[in-house]
mmCIF file of C-alpha atoms in Angstrom:
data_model
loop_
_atom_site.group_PDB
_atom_site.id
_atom_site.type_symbol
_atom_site.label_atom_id
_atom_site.label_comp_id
_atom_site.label_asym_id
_atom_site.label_seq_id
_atom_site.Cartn_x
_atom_site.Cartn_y
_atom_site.Cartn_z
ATOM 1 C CA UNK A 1 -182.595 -130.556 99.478
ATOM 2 C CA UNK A 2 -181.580 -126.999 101.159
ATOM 3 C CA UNK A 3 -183.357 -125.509 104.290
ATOM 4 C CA UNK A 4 -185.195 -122.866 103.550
ATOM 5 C CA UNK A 5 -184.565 -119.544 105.427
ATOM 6 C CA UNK A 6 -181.198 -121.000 106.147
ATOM 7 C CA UNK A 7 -178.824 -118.513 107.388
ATOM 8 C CA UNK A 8 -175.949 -117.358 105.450
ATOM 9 C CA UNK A 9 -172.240 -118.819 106.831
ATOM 10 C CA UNK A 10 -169.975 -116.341 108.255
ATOM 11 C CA UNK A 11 -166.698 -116.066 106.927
ATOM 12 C CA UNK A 12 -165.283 -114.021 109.712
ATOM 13 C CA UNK A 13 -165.797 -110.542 111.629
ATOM 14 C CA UNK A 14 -164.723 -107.910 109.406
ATOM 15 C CA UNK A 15 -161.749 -105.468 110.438
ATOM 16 C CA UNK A 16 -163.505 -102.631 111.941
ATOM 17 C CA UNK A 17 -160.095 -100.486 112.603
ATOM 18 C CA UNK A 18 -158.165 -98.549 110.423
ATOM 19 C CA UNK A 19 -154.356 -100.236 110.585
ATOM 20 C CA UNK A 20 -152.347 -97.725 110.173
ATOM 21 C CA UNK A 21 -154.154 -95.329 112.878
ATOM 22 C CA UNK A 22 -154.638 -97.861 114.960
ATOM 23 C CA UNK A 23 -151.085 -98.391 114.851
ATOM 24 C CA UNK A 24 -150.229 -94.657 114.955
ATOM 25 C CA UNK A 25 -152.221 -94.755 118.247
ATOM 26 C CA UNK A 26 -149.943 -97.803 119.486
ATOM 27 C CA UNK A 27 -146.801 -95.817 119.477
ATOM 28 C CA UNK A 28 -148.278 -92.748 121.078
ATOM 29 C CA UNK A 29 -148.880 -95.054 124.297
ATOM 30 C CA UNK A 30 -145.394 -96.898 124.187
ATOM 31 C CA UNK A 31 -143.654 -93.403 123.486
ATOM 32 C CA UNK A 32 -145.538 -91.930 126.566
ATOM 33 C CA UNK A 33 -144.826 -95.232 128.496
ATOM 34 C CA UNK A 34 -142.182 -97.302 127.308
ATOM 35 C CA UNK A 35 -142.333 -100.966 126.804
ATOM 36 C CA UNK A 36 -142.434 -102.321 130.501
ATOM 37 C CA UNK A 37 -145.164 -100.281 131.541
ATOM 38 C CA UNK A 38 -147.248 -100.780 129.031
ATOM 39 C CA UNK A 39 -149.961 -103.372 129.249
ATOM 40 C CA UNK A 40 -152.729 -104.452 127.025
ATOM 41 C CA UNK A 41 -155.077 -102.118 129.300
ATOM 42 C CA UNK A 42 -153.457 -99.284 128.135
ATOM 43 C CA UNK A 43 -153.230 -100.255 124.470
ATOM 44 C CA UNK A 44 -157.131 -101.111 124.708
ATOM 45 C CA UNK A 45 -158.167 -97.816 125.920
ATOM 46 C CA UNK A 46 -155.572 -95.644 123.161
ATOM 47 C CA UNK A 47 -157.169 -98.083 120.130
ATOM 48 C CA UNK A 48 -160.564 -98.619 121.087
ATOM 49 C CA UNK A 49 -160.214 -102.176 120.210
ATOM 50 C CA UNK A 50 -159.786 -105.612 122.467
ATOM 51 C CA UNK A 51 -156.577 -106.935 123.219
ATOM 52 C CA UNK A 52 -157.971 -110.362 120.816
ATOM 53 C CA UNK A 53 -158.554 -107.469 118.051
ATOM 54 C CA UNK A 54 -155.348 -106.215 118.330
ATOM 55 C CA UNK A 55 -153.196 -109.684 118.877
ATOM 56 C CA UNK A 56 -155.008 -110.795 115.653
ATOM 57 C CA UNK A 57 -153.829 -107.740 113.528
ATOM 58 C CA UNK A 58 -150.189 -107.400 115.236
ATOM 59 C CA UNK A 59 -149.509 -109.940 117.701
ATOM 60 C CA UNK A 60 -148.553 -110.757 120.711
ATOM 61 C CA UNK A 61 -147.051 -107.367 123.167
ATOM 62 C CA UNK A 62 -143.036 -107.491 122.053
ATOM 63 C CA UNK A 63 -144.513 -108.292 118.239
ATOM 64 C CA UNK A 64 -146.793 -104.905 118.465
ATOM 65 C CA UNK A 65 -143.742 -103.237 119.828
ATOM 66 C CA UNK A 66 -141.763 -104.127 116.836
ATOM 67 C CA UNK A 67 -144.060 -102.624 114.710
ATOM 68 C CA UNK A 68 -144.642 -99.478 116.271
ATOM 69 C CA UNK A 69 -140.965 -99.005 116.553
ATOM 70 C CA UNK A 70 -140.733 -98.915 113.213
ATOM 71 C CA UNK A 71 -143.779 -97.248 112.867
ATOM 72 C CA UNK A 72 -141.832 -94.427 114.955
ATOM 73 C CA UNK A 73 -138.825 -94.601 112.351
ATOM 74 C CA UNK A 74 -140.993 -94.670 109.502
ATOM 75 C CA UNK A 75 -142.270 -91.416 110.398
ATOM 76 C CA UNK A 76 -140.180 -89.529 112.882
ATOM 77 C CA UNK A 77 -137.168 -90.509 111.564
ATOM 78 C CA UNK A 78 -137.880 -90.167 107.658
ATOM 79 C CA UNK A 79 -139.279 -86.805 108.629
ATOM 80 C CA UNK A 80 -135.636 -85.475 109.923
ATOM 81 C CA UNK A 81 -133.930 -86.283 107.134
ATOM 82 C CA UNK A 82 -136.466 -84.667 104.644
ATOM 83 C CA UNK A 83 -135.714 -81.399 106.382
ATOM 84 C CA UNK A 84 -132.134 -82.390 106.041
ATOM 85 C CA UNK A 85 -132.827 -83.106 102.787
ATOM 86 C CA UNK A 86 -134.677 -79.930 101.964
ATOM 87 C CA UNK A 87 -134.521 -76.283 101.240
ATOM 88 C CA UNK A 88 -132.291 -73.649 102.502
ATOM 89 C CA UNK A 89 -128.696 -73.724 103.695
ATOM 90 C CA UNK A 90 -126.924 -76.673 105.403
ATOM 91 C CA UNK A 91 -126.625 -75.425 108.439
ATOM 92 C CA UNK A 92 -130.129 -73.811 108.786
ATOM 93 C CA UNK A 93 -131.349 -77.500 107.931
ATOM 94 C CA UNK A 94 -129.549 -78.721 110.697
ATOM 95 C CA UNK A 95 -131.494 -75.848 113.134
ATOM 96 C CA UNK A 96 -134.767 -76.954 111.868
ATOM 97 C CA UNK A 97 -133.570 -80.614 113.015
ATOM 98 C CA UNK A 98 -132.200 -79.464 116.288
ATOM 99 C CA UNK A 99 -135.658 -77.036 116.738
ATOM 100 C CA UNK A 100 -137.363 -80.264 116.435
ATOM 101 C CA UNK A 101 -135.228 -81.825 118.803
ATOM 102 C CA UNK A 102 -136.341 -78.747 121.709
ATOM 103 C CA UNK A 103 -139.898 -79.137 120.881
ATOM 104 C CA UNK A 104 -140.166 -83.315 121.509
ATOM 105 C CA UNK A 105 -137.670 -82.250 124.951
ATOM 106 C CA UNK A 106 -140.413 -79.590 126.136
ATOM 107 C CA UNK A 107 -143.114 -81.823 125.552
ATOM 108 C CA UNK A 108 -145.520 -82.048 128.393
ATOM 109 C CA UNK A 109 -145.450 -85.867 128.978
ATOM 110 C CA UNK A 110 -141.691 -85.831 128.905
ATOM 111 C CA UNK A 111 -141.789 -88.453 125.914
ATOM 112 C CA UNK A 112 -138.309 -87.369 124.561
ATOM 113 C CA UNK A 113 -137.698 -89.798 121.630
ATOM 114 C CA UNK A 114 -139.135 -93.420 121.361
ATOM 115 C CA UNK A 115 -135.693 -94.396 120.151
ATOM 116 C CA UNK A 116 -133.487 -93.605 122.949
ATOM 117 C CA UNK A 117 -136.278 -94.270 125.598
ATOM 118 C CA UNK A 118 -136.331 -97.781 124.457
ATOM 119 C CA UNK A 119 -132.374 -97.775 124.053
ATOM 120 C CA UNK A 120 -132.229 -97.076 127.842
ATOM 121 C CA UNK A 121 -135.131 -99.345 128.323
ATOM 122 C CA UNK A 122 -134.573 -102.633 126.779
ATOM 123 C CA UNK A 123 -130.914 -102.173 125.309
ATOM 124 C CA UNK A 124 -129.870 -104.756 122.962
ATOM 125 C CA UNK A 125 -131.723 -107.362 124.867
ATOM 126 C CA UNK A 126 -134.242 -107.835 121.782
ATOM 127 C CA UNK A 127 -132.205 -108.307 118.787
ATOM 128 C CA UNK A 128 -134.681 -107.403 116.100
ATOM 129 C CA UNK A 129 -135.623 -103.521 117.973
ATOM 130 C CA UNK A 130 -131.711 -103.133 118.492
ATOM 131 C CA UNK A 131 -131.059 -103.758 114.850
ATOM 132 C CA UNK A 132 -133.820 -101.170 113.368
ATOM 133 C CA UNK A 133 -131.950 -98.784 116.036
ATOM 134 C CA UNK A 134 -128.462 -98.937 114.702
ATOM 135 C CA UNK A 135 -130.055 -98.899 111.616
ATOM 136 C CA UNK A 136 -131.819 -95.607 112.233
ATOM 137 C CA UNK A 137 -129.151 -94.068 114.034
ATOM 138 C CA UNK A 138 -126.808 -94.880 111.008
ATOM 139 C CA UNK A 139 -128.923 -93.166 108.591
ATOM 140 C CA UNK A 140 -129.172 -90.320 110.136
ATOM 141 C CA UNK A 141 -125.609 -90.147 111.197
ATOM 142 C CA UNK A 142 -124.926 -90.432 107.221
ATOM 143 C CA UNK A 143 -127.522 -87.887 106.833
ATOM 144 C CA UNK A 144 -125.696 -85.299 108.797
ATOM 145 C CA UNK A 145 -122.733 -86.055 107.593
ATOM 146 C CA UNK A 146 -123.789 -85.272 103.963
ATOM 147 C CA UNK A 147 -125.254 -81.742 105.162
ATOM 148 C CA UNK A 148 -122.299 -80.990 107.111
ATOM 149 C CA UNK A 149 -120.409 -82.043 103.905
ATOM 150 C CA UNK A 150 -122.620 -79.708 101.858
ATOM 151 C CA UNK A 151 -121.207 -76.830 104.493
ATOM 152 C CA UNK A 152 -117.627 -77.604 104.336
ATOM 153 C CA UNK A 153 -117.775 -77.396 100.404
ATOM 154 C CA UNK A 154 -119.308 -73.543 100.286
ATOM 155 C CA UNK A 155 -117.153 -72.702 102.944
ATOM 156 C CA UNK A 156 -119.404 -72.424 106.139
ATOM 157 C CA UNK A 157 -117.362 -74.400 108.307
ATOM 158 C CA UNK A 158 -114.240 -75.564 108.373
ATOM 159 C CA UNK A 159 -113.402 -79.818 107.111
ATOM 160 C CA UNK A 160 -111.508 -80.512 110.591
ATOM 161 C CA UNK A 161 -113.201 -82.219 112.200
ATOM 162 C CA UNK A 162 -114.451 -84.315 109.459
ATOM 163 C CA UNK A 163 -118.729 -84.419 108.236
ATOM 164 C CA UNK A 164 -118.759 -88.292 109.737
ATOM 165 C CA UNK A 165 -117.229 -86.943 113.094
ATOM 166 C CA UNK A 166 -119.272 -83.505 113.430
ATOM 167 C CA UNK A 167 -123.100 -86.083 112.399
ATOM 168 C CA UNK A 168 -121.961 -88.422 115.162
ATOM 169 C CA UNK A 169 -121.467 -86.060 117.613
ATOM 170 C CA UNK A 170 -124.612 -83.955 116.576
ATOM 171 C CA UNK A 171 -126.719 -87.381 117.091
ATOM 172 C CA UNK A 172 -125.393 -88.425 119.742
ATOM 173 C CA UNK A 173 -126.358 -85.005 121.634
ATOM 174 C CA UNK A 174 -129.381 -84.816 120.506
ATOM 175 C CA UNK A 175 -130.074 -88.107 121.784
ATOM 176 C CA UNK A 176 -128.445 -87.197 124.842
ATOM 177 C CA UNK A 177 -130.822 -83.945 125.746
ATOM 178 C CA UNK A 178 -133.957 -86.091 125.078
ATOM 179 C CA UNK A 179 -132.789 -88.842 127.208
ATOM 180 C CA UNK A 180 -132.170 -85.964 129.722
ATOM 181 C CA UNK A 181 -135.348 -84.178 129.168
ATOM 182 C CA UNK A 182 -136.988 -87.736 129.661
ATOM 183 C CA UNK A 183 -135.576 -88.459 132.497
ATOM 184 C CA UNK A 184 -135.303 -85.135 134.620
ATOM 185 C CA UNK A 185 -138.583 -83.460 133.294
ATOM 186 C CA UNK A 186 -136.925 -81.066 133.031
ATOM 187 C CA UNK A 187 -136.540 -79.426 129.591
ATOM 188 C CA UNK A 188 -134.272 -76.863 130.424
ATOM 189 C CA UNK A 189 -130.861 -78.133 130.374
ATOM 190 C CA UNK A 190 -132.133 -80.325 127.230
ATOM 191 C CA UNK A 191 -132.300 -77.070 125.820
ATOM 192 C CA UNK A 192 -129.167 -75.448 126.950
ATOM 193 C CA UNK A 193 -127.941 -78.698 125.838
ATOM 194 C CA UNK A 194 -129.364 -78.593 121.912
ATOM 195 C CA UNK A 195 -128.686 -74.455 122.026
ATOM 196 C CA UNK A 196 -125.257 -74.972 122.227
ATOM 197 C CA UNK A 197 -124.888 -77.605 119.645
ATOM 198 C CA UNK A 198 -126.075 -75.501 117.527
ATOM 199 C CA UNK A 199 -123.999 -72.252 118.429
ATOM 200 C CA UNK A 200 -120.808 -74.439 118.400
ATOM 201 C CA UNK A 201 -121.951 -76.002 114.810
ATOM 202 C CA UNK A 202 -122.140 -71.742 113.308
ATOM 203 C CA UNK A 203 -119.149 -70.908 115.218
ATOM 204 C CA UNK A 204 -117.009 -74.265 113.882
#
């Protein structure tokens, strides 16, 4: 026979966070703070939520820094190569990227780029972050290299040194002036840096 005025079974608490902004608020803290220096307090007070809440939905710390890492390349990096991908000439495409660059360098909190702060950070010591690194990096060397290749063909620039050569070496100083601006805190030379990439790019 039932009990009367029995109460209903709970099947669990329902999610009360939005994933993807909770997730969006993740990265914000690790950008600002990098991987060692973040703690659970920290990812508490960004989110809102418990550190139970958020070990349920992502894991445990070096599992929730997986996924904001590629929540980072999912957005940041996607977004420079749709304005390599976009309107205009090659070479103005490549300013907007290298525009981009100054503005994370001059950012107040000296975040730089999540990317090569955690590059400097942790290295290849986790396998599965420095995979989705060299993966990233890769795709937007070969994004480069297709703009650059885009140049060469109308006759902007010249084909020596090659697309693949001129991407690498635009990367890898851009990474270099937000590692700087990171590390100094001081934006300056990031942007002396990234201001002559760019005049020696219209000049090649």
């Amino acid at each position: 026979m039932p009990v009367e005025n029995e109460s209903p079974r709970r099947i669990g608490r329902p999610r009360r966070f939005d994933r993807e902004q909770t997730l969006l608020a993740i990265v914000d803290v690790f950008w600002r703070l990098g991987f060692n220096q973040t703690s659970f307090r920290e990812l508490e007070a960004a989110t809102g939520e418990g550190r139970q809440s958020l070990v349920n939905a992502f894991g445990d710390k070096e599992s929730i820094f997986e996924k904001a890492i590629q929540c980072y390349i999912d957005h940041r990096v996607n977004e420079v190569i749709d304005l390599l991908r976009g309107e205009g000439e090659p070479l103005d495409r490549i300013a907007k990227v290298v525009a981009r660059w100054e503005a994370d360098a001059k950012a107040p909190d000296d975040r730089g780029c999540l990317l090569v702060n955690t590059g400097g950070e942790i290295g290849p010591k986790n396998a599965a972050i420095a995979d989705r690194m060299a993966n990233s990096t890769q795709r937007l060397v070969n994004e480069f290299a297709k703009t650059y290749q885009q140049a060469m063909r109308s006759g902007v620039i010249a084909t020596k040194p090659t697309a693949k050569s001129l991407a690498r070496l635009t990367v890898a100083l851009g990474d270099g002036a937000l590692l700087q601006a990171r590390v100094s805190g001081d934006a300056v030379a990031a942007k002396q840096t990234l201001t002559t990439l760019t005049e020696l790019i219209r000049r090649h």
